[in-house]
Coordinates of C-alpha atoms in Angstrom, one line a residue:
Chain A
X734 CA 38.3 -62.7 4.6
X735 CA 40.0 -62.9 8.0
X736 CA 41.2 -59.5 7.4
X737 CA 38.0 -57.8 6.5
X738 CA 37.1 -59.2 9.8
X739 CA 39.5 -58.3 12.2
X740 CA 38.8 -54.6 10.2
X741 CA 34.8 -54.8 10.8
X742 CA 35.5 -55.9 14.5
X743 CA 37.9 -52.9 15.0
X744 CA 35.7 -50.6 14.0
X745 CA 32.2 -52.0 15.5
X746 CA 34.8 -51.4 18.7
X747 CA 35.6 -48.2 18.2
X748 CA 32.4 -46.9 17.7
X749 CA 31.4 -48.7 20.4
X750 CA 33.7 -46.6 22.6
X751 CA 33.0 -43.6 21.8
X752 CA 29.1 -44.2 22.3
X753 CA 30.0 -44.6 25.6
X754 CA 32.5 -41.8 25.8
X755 CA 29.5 -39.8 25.3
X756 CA 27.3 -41.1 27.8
X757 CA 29.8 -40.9 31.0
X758 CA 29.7 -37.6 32.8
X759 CA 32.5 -35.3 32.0
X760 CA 32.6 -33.9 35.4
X761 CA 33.6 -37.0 37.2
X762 CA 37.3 -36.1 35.6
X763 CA 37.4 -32.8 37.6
X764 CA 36.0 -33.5 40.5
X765 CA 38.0 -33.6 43.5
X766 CA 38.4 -36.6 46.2
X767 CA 41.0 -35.4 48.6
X768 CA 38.4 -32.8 49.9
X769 CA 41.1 -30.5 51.3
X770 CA 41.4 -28.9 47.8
X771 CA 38.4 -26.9 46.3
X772 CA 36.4 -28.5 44.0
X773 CA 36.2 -27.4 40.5
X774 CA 32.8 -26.8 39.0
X775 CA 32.6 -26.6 35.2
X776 CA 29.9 -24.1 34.2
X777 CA 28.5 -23.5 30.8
X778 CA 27.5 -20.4 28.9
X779 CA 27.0 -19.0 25.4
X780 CA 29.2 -16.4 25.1
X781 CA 27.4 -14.4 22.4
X782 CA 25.8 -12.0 24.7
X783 CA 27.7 -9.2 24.9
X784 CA 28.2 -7.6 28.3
X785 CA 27.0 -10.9 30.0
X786 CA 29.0 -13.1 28.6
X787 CA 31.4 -12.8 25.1
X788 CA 34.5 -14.0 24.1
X789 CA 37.5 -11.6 24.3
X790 CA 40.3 -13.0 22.6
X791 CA 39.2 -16.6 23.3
X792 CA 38.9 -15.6 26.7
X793 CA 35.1 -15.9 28.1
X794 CA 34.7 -12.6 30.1
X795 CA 31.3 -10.7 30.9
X796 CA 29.5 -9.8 33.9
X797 CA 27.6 -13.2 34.6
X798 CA 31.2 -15.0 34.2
X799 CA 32.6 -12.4 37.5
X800 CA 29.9 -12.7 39.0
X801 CA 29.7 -16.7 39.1
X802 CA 33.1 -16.8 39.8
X803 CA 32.4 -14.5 42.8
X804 CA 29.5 -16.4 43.9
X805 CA 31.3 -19.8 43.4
X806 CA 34.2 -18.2 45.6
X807 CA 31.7 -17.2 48.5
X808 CA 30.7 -21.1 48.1
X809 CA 34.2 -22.2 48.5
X810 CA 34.6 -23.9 44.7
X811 CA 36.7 -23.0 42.0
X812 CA 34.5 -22.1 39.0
X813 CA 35.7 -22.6 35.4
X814 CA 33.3 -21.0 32.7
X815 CA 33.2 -22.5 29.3
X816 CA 31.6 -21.6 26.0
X817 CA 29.6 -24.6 24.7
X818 CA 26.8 -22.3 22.5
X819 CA 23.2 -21.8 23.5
X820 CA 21.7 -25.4 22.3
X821 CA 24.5 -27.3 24.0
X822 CA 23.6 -25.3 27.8
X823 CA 20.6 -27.4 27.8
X824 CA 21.7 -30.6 26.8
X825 CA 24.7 -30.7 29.1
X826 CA 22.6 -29.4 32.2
X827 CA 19.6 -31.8 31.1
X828 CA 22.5 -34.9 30.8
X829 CA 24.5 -33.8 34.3
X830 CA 27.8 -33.3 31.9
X831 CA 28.1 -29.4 33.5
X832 CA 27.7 -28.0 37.1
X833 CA 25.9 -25.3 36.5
X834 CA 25.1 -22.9 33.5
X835 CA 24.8 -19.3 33.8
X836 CA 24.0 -17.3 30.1
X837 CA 21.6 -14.6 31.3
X838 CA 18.8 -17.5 31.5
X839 CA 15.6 -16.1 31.9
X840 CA 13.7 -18.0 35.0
X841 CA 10.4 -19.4 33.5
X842 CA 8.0 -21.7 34.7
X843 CA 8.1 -23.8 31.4
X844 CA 12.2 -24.0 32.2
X845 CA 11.7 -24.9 35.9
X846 CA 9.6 -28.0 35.0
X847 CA 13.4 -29.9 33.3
X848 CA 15.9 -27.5 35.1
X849 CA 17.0 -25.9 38.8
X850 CA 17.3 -22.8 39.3
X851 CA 19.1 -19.9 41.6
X852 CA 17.5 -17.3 43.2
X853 CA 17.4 -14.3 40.8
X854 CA 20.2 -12.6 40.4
X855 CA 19.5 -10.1 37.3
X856 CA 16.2 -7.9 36.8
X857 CA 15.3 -7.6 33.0
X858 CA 12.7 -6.9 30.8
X859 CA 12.4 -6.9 26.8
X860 CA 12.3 -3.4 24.9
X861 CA 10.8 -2.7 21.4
X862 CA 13.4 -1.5 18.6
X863 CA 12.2 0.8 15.8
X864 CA 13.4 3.1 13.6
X865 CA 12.8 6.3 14.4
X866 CA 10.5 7.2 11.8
X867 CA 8.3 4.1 12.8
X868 CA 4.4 4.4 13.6
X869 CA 4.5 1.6 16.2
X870 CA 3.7 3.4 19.8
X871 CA 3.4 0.0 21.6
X872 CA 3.4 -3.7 21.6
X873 CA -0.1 -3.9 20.4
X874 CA 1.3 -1.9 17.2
X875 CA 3.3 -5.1 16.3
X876 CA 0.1 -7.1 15.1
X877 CA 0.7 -7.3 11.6
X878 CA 3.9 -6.2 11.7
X879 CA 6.8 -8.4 10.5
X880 CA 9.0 -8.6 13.8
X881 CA 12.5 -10.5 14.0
X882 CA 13.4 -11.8 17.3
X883 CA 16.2 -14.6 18.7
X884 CA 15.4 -17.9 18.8
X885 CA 14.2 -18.8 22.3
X886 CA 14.4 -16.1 24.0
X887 CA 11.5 -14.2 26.2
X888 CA 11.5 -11.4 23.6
X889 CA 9.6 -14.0 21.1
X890 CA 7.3 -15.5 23.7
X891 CA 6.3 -12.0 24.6
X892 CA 5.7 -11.3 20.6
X893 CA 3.9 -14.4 20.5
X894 CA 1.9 -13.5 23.3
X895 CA 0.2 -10.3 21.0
X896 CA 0.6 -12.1 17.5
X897 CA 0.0 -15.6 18.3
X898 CA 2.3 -18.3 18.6
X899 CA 4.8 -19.7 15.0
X900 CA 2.8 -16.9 13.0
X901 CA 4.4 -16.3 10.1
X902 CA 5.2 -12.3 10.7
X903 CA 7.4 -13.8 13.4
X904 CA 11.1 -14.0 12.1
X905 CA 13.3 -16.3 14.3
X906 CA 17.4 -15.8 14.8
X907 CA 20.1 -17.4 16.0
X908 CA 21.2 -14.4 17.5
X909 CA 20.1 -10.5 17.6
X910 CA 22.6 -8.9 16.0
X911 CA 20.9 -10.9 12.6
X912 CA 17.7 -9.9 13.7
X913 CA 18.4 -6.5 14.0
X914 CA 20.5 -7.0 10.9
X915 CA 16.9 -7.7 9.6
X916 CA 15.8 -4.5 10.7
X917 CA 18.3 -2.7 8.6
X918 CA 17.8 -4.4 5.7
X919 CA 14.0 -3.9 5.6
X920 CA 13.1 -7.3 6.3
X921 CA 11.6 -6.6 9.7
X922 CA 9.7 -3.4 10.8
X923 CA 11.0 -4.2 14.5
X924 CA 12.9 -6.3 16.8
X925 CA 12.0 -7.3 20.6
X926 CA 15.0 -8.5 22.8
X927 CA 16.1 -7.7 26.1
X928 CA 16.8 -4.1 27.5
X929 CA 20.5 -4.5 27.8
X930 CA 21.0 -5.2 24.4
X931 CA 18.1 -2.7 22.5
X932 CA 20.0 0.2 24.6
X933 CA 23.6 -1.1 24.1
X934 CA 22.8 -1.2 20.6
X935 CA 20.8 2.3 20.4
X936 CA 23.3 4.3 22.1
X937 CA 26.5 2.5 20.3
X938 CA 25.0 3.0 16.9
X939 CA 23.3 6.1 16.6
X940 CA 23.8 6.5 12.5
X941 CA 21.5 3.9 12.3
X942 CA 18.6 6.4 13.4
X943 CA 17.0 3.6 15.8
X944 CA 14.7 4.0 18.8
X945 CA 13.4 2.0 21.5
X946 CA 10.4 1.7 23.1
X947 CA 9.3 0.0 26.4
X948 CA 5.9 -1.4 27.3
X949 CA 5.2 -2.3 30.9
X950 CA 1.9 -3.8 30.2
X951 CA 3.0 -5.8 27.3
X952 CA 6.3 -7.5 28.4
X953 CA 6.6 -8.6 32.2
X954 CA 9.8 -7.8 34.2
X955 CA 11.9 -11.1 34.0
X956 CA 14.9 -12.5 36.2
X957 CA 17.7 -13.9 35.3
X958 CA 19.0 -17.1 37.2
X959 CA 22.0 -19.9 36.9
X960 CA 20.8 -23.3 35.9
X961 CA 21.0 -26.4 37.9
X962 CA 20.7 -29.7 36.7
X963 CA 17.2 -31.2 38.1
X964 CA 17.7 -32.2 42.0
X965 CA 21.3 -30.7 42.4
X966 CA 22.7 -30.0 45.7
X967 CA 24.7 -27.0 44.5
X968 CA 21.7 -24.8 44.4
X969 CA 21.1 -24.3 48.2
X970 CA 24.8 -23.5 48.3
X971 CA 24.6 -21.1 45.9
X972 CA 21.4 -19.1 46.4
X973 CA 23.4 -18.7 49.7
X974 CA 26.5 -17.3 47.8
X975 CA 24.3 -14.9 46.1
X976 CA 22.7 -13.1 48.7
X977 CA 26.3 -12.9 50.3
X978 CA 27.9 -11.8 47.2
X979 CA 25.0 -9.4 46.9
X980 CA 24.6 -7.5 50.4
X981 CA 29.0 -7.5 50.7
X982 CA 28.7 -4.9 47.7
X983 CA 30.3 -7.7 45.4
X984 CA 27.4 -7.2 43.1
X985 CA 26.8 -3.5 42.5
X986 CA 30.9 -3.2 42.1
X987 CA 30.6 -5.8 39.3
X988 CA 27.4 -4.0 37.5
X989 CA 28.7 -0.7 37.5
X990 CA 31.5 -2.6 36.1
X991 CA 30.0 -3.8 33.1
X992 CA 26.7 -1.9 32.9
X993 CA 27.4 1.8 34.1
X994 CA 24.8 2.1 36.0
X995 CA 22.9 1.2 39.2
X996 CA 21.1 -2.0 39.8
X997 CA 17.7 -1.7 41.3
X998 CA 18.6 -4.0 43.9
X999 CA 15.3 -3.8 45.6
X1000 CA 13.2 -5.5 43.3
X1001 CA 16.1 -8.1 42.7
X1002 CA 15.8 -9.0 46.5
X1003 CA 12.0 -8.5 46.8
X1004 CA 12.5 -11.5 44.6
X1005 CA 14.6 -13.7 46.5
X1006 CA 12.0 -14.2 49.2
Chain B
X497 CA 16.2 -41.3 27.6
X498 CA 12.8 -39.7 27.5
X499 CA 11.5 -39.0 24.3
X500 CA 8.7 -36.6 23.7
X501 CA 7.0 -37.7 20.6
X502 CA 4.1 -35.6 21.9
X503 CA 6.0 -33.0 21.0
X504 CA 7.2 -34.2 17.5
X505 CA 3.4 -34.6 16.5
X506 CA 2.7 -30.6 17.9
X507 CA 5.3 -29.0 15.6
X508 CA 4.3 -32.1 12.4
X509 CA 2.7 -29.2 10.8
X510 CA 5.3 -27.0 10.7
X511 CA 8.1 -29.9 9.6
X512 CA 5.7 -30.2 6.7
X513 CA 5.5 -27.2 6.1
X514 CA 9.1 -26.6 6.5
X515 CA 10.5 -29.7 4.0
X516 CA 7.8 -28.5 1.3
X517 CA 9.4 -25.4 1.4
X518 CA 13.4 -27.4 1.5
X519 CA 12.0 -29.1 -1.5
X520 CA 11.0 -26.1 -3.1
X521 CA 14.4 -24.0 -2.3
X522 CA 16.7 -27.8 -3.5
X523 CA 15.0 -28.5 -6.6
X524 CA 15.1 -24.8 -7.6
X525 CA 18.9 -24.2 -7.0
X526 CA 19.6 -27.6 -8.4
X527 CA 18.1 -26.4 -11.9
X528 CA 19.3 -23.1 -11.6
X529 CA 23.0 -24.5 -10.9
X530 CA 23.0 -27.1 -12.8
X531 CA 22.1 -24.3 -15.8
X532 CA 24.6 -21.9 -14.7
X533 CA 27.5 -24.7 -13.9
X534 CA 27.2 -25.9 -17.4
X535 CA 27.8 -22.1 -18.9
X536 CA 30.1 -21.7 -16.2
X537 CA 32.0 -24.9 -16.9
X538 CA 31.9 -23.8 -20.5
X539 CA 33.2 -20.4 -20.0
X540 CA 36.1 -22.0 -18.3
X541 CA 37.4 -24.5 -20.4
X542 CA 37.6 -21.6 -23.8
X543 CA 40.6 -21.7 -24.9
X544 CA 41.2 -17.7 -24.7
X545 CA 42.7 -18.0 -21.4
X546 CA 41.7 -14.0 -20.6
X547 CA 37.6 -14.7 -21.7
X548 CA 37.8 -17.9 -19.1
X549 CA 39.8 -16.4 -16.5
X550 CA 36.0 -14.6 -14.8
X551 CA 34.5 -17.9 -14.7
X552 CA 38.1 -19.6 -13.1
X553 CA 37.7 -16.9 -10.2
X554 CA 33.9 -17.2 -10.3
X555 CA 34.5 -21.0 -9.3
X556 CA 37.7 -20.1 -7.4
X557 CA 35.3 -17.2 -5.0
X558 CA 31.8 -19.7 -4.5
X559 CA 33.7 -22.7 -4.1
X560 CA 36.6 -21.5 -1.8
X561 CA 34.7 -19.3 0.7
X562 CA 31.8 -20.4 3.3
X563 CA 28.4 -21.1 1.7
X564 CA 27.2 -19.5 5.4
X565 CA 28.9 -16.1 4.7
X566 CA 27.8 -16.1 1.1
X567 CA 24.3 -16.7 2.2
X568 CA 25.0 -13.7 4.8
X569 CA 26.6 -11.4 2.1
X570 CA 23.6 -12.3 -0.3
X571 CA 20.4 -11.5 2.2
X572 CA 21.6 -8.6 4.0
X573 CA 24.2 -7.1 1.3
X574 CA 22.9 -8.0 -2.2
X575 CA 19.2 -9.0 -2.2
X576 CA 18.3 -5.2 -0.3
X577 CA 20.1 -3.3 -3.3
X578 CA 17.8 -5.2 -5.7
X579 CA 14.3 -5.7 -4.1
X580 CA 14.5 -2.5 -1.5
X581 CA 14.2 -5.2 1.2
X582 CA 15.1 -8.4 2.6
X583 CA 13.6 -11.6 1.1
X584 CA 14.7 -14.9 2.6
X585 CA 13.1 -16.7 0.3
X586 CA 15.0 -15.4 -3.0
X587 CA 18.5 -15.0 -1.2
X588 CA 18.5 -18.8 -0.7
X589 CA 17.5 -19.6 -3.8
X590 CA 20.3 -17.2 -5.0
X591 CA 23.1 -17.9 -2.5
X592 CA 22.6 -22.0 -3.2
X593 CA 22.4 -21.6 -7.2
X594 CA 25.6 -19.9 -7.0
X595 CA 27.3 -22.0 -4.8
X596 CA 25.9 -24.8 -6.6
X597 CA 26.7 -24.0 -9.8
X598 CA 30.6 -23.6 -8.9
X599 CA 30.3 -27.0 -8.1
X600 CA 28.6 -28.6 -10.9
X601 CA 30.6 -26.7 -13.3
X602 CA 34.1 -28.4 -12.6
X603 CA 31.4 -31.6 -12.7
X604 CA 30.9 -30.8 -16.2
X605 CA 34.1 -30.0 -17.4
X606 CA 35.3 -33.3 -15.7
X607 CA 32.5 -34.8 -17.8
X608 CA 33.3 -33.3 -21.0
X609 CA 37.2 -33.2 -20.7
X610 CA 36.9 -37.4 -19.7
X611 CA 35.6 -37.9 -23.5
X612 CA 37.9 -38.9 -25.7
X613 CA 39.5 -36.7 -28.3
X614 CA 38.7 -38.5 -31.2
X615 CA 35.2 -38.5 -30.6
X616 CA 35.0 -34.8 -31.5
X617 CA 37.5 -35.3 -35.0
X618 CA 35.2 -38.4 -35.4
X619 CA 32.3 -35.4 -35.5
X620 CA 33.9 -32.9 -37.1
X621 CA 35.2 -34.8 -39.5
X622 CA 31.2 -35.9 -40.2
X623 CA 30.6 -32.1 -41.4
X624 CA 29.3 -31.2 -37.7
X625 CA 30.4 -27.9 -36.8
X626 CA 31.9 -27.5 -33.2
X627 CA 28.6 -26.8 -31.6
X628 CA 27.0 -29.6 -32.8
X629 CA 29.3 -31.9 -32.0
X630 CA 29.3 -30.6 -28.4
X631 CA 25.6 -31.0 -28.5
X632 CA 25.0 -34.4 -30.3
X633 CA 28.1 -36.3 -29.7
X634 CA 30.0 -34.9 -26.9
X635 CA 27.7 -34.2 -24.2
X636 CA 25.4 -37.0 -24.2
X637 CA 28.5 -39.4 -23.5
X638 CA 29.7 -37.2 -21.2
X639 CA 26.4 -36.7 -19.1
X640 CA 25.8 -40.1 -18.6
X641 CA 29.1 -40.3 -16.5
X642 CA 28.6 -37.1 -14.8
X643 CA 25.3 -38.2 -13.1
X644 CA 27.2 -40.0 -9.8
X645 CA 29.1 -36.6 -9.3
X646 CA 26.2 -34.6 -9.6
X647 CA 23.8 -36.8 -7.2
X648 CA 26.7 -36.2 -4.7
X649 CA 26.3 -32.2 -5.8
X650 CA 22.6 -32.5 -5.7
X651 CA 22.3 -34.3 -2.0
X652 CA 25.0 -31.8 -0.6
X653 CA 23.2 -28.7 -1.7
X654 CA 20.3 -30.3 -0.2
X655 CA 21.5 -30.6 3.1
X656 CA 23.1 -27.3 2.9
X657 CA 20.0 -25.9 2.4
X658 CA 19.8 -26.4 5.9
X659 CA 22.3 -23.0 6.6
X660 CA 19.1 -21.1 5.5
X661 CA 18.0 -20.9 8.8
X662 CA 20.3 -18.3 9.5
X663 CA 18.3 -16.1 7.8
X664 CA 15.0 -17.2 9.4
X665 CA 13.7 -18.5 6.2
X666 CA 11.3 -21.3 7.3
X667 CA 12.8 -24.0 6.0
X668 CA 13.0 -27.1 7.7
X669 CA 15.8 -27.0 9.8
X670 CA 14.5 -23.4 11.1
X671 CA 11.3 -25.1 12.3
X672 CA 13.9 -27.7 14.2
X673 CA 15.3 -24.7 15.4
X674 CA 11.9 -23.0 16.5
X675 CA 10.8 -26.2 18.5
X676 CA 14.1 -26.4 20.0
X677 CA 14.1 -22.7 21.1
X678 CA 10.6 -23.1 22.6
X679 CA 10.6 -26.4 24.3
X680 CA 14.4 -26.4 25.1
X681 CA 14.8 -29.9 23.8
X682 CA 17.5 -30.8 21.2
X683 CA 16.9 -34.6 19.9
X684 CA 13.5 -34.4 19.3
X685 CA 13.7 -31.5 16.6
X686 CA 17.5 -32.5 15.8
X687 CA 16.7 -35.9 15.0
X688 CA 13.2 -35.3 13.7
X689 CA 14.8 -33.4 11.0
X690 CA 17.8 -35.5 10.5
X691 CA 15.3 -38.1 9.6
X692 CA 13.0 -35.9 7.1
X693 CA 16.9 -34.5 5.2
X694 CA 17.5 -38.6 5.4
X695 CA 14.4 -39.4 3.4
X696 CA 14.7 -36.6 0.8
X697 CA 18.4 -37.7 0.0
X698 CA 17.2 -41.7 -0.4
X699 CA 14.9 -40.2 -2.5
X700 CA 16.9 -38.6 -4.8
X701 CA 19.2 -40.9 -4.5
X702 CA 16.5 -43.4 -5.7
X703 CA 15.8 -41.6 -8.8
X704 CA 19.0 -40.9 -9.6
X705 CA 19.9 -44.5 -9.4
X706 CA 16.5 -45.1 -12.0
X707 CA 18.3 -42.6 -14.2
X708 CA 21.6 -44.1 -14.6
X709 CA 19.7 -47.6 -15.1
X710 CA 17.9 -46.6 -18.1
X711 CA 21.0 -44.6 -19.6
X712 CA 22.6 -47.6 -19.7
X713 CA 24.0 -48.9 -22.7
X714 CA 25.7 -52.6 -22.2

């Protein structure tokens, strides 16, 4: 009997502490006091999102993990990028367990009401991808269509926006390279994600005999920004960083880098106003 | 914390919805695996080691590789080749039979291989052929003590059910998913659902439980 209770109180304590492992902040551990040494900043991603941020090797690489590290040097912190997964981003911004999070996170008003956010630092807009025997000419075209998009993104707020919002023509992914996955199997007669990725995946692929279409009228130009928890001083610092990371050239080395081409750095900054 | 039930009762529909449709994909892989593990756990237990050596790999491939990868492998792979297109709805079903049924098939050859040998000479020795005393004297016995091992089956595969949302089958946990996409909140969708899967297993669990009761024999 006194065993089984010295047992039940070991373990009523154990849990106990790891409940409240999971409450403390995990950023107290890293951050520094002396205050000659930079501070490091531990900054979330998903890095499934291939150029912005993937996983080479283990290694998170991409052209949102340079360029935070470059704007976190021009703020004078050390930055250390992590892969947590797209779910997780939100809950360790929302619970102040991260600095910052930067996963080509579309700014939106319905995000700015729980989050922070940078200045923009990435123009974007979604693109329509069809095979190339398709009839669809336009957005409107996708009423009635089965369309597969990821989870959460922009891409299935703007298809929600023509078909109307959890309809059941709407096929929801983890990721895009299932929903376009869908595509090939004949599950979906087109996918709406982000530019980057419907050209990537166009021009790498062309045996697949798939096309893309864009519609300015249909899906708005979007920004991308890094993610502050709610109130946090870091974010005057780094809008800051940006613009100096921006006008020292920093940025257009770093997309010609990973994008090949030019950025249109004049709607970027008509932005930042 | 702040909790948004507001949010909860916005997206009730769609749980409903979602756990009619769980329901629907649970109860028909637990029939069609519980059919196919029995011929399965058959086929392996003949004593021509060559005739049982498909269904030994059969169990050996489903039970030993992801149910995830097999439910990839199944939509976009398999499913295609026969329909022309992709069907959520039947490469679920499919993909959870299977894996199912290489799980219930060792539960029945545990079953069957836990009755004692003298039971079947007791039958045989009656005039029944083999068959028959399979059917009359063997199983019976044997499927009352299989039921705890197959509730665990039958509670797993329902919870696993939950991997269908990979293939944007609008199950439950894919509406969890939706609402946690659109509202970028985890616990209320997480736990929501956590507490629909906990309902449908007590109530499994529940009639199972009624099952063994009235199987009883002391």
């Amino acid at each position: 009997m006194k065993k089984t209770k010295l047992l039940l109180t070991v373990i009523i304590a154990l849990f106990l502490m790891i409940l409240s492992a999971c409450g403390t902040s995990k950023t107290s551990g890293t951050a520094n006091t002396t205050g000659a040494e930079k501070k490091t900043l531990r900054i979330v991603t998903d890095a499934s999102y291939a150029p912005f941020e993937y996983q080479d090797k283990g290694d998170v690489v991409g052209f949102d993990v340079d360029f935070v590290k470059a704007v976190g040097k021009a703020a004078g912190y050390n930055v250390n990028v992590e892969h947590v997964g797209w779910d997780p981003v939100f809950v360790e911004i929302k619970g102040k367990t991260a600095d910052a999070a930067i996963s080509a996170i579309t700014i939106t008003d319905d995000r700015k009401q729980t989050y922070d956010f940078s200045i923009p630092y990435f123009l974007s807009k979604n693109e329509i991808l069809i095979p190339q025997n398709s009839d669809i000419k336009s957005a409107q075209d996708l009423k009635g269509k089965v369309v597969a998009v990821q989870n959460g993104t922009t891409g299935q707020d703007a298809v929600e926006a023509i078909i109307g919002k959890n309809n059941s023509n709407l096929k929801k992914f983890d990721n895009n390279n299932l929903a376009i996955l869908e595509l090939k199997g004949g599950g979906a007669a087109a996918v709406v994600a982000d530019n980057s990725v419907v050209e990537t995946y166009v021009k790498n692929n062309p045996n697949d005999h798939f096309k893309f279409i864009e519609d300015d009228a249909a899906f708005k130009k979007e920004f991308y920004g890094i993610m502050f928890p709610k109130g946090s001083k870091l974010k005057a610092e780094f809008d800051k960083a940006i613009k100096k990371v921006i006008s020292d050239g920093t940025y257009e080395k770093l997309y010609q880098k990973w994008f090949k081409t030019e950025p249109d750095l004049k709607t970027i900054e008509a932005q930042q106003q | 914390m702040d909790f948004r039930w507001d949010l909860i009762e916005q997206y009730a529909p769609f749980f409903l919805k979602g756990t009619l449709l769980t329901i629907g994909f649970s109860i028909a892989a637990i029939i069609l695996g519980t059919i196919l593990g029995l011929l399965i756990g058959l086929g392996k237990m003949m004593r021509n080691k060559a005739a049982a050596l498909p269904f030994t790999w059969y169990i050996n491939l489903f039970r030993g590789t992801p149910l995830m990868v097999q439910i990839l492998l199944i939509h976009f792979g398999v499913i295609p080749l026969i329909l022309g297109e992709t069907n959520a709805i039947v490469a679920a079903i499919t993909a959870l039979s299977l894996n199912s049924a290489a799980y219930t098939a060792e539960i029945f050859r545990a079953g069957i291989q836990s009755i004692d040998k003298g039971q079947m000479e007791a039958a045989r020795s009656l005039g029944m052929s083999h068959v028959q005393a399979m059917r009359y004297v063997i199983l019976p016995q044997a499927f009352k003590r299989m039921i705890p091992p197959l509730g665990n089956e039958f509670i797993v595969l329902i919870k696993d059910s939950s991997l269908a949302q990979i293939i944007a089958a609008p199950e439950l946990m894919y509406w969890g998913k939706a609402m946690q996409g659109q509202y970028m909140r985890a616990w209320e969708p997480y736990l929501t659902t956590a507490f629909i899967y906990l309902v449908l297993t007590l109530s499994l669990n529940f009639l199972l439980s009624r099952l063994e009761r009235r199987l009883a024999t002391e």
